[in-house]
């Protein structure tokens, strides 16, 4: 499956979420991960995020597509390298 | 078309980008917009972002899909209301 994940979590958990997601997906922008995952790994990602996140304060949105059949994917501006000091 | 937009821009331009994108799409998380757009409006969004953004410093990623046929869309944690003081 083709997956996009964005998150908005408390400062204390940003590094933890980022480090966790890096085990599964390429980090393409601050707080944004994108790539291919099996259905089982997508479930692992959700379970892992639910463990790290604080329900009332944090938020993550995951979109999963059968394949990467988007009609357009475009980067405007610079393709930012994920900032390492976010870890 | 079903469109997801994420951006990471310099602090001075965050409000401007946010205000601009709100004219076209629902604001679903800090720096994330999502919704339906005609192809013409998608082009207007790209053109507008390119005008506001500074090429070397800012970044935005746009995914466009023929329709919202994702197999899964899930929000973990709280469905954050966009923070109004970001404007």
mmCIF file of C-alpha atoms in Angstrom, chain A residues 1-2 4 6-10 28-32 34 42-43 45-47 49-50 53-66 69-80, chain B residues 1-2 4 6-10 28-32 34 42-43 45-46 49-50 53-66 69-80 83:
data_model
loop_
_atom_site.group_PDB
_atom_site.id
_atom_site.type_symbol
_atom_site.label_atom_id
_atom_site.label_comp_id
_atom_site.label_asym_id
_atom_site.label_seq_id
_atom_site.Cartn_x
_atom_site.Cartn_y
_atom_site.Cartn_z
ATOM 1 C CA UNK A 1 0.000 0.000 0.000
ATOM 2 C CA UNK A 2 1.086 3.529 -0.586
ATOM 3 C CA UNK A 4 1.210 9.176 3.641
ATOM 4 C CA UNK A 6 1.473 13.512 8.866
ATOM 5 C CA UNK A 7 1.635 14.224 12.560
ATOM 6 C CA UNK A 8 1.340 17.082 14.989
ATOM 7 C CA UNK A 9 2.431 16.029 18.455
ATOM 8 C CA UNK A 10 3.698 17.667 21.621
ATOM 9 C CA UNK A 28 10.116 13.521 3.228
ATOM 10 C CA UNK A 29 9.359 16.720 5.114
ATOM 11 C CA UNK A 30 9.159 17.772 8.743
ATOM 12 C CA UNK A 31 6.313 15.730 10.217
ATOM 13 C CA UNK A 32 5.586 14.001 6.905
ATOM 14 C CA UNK A 34 5.526 8.708 2.684
ATOM 15 C CA UNK A 42 0.644 -0.193 8.340
ATOM 16 C CA UNK A 43 -1.076 -1.792 11.320
ATOM 17 C CA UNK A 45 2.686 1.884 12.420
ATOM 18 C CA UNK A 46 -0.771 2.691 13.790
ATOM 19 C CA UNK A 47 -0.204 0.589 16.903
ATOM 20 C CA UNK A 49 1.877 5.700 17.079
ATOM 21 C CA UNK A 50 -1.008 5.010 19.416
ATOM 22 C CA UNK A 53 0.978 9.600 21.279
ATOM 23 C CA UNK A 54 -1.075 11.208 23.997
ATOM 24 C CA UNK A 55 -4.629 10.911 22.812
ATOM 25 C CA UNK A 56 -5.920 14.321 23.888
ATOM 26 C CA UNK A 57 -2.926 16.333 22.749
ATOM 27 C CA UNK A 58 -1.442 14.663 19.693
ATOM 28 C CA UNK A 59 -2.730 13.977 16.243
ATOM 29 C CA UNK A 60 -1.649 11.916 13.254
ATOM 30 C CA UNK A 61 -3.400 11.375 9.947
ATOM 31 C CA UNK A 62 -2.682 8.364 7.770
ATOM 32 C CA UNK A 63 -3.856 7.923 4.206
ATOM 33 C CA UNK A 64 -3.409 4.521 2.598
ATOM 34 C CA UNK A 65 -3.849 3.884 -1.116
ATOM 35 C CA UNK A 66 -3.849 0.542 -2.923
ATOM 36 C CA UNK A 69 -1.702 5.963 -8.625
ATOM 37 C CA UNK A 70 -1.906 9.626 -7.811
ATOM 38 C CA UNK A 71 -2.361 11.652 -10.953
ATOM 39 C CA UNK A 72 0.070 14.267 -9.741
ATOM 40 C CA UNK A 73 2.701 14.569 -7.048
ATOM 41 C CA UNK A 74 4.653 17.750 -7.072
ATOM 42 C CA UNK A 75 7.211 19.408 -4.868
ATOM 43 C CA UNK A 76 7.206 23.198 -4.933
ATOM 44 C CA UNK A 77 10.278 25.026 -3.701
ATOM 45 C CA UNK A 78 13.143 23.100 -2.261
ATOM 46 C CA UNK A 79 12.994 19.401 -1.485
ATOM 47 C CA UNK A 80 13.778 19.816 2.178
ATOM 48 C CA UNK B 1 -9.512 15.857 -7.925
ATOM 49 C CA UNK B 2 -8.728 14.915 -4.373
ATOM 50 C CA UNK B 4 -3.455 16.771 -0.078
ATOM 51 C CA UNK B 6 1.638 19.853 3.168
ATOM 52 C CA UNK B 7 4.050 22.725 3.565
ATOM 53 C CA UNK B 8 7.115 23.713 5.523
ATOM 54 C CA UNK B 9 7.901 27.375 5.027
ATOM 55 C CA UNK B 10 9.778 30.118 6.847
ATOM 56 C CA UNK B 28 -7.097 19.698 8.649
ATOM 57 C CA UNK B 29 -3.893 19.939 10.634
ATOM 58 C CA UNK B 30 -1.136 22.469 11.106
ATOM 59 C CA UNK B 31 0.506 22.776 7.694
ATOM 60 C CA UNK B 32 -1.856 20.237 6.122
ATOM 61 C CA UNK B 34 -6.981 18.328 2.130
ATOM 62 C CA UNK B 42 -5.145 22.994 -8.369
ATOM 63 C CA UNK B 43 -3.127 24.982 -10.892
ATOM 64 C CA UNK B 45 -2.990 26.735 -5.806
ATOM 65 C CA UNK B 46 0.397 25.840 -7.283
ATOM 66 C CA UNK B 49 2.176 28.989 -3.549
ATOM 67 C CA UNK B 50 5.018 29.602 -5.966
ATOM 68 C CA UNK B 53 7.196 30.804 -1.243
ATOM 69 C CA UNK B 54 10.905 31.473 -1.337
ATOM 70 C CA UNK B 55 12.305 28.781 -3.551
ATOM 71 C CA UNK B 56 15.493 27.999 -1.621
ATOM 72 C CA UNK B 57 13.943 28.035 1.825
ATOM 73 C CA UNK B 58 10.383 26.810 1.574
ATOM 74 C CA UNK B 59 8.828 23.563 0.532
ATOM 75 C CA UNK B 60 5.351 22.295 -0.268
ATOM 76 C CA UNK B 61 4.259 18.875 -1.473
ATOM 77 C CA UNK B 62 0.996 18.345 -3.330
ATOM 78 C CA UNK B 63 -0.568 14.996 -4.085
ATOM 79 C CA UNK B 64 -3.522 14.900 -6.443
ATOM 80 C CA UNK B 65 -5.741 11.873 -6.937
ATOM 81 C CA UNK B 66 -8.496 11.355 -9.500
ATOM 82 C CA UNK B 69 -10.418 6.280 -3.386
ATOM 83 C CA UNK B 70 -7.929 5.754 -0.584
ATOM 84 C CA UNK B 71 -8.415 2.396 1.014
ATOM 85 C CA UNK B 72 -7.915 3.865 4.443
ATOM 86 C CA UNK B 73 -7.876 7.301 6.021
ATOM 87 C CA UNK B 74 -7.478 7.369 9.702
ATOM 88 C CA UNK B 75 -6.957 9.978 12.376
ATOM 89 C CA UNK B 76 -5.061 8.833 15.436
ATOM 90 C CA UNK B 77 -5.349 10.863 18.601
ATOM 91 C CA UNK B 78 -7.297 14.046 18.582
ATOM 92 C CA UNK B 79 -8.656 15.655 15.452
ATOM 93 C CA UNK B 80 -6.811 18.911 15.955
ATOM 94 C CA UNK B 83 -4.690 26.720 15.461
#
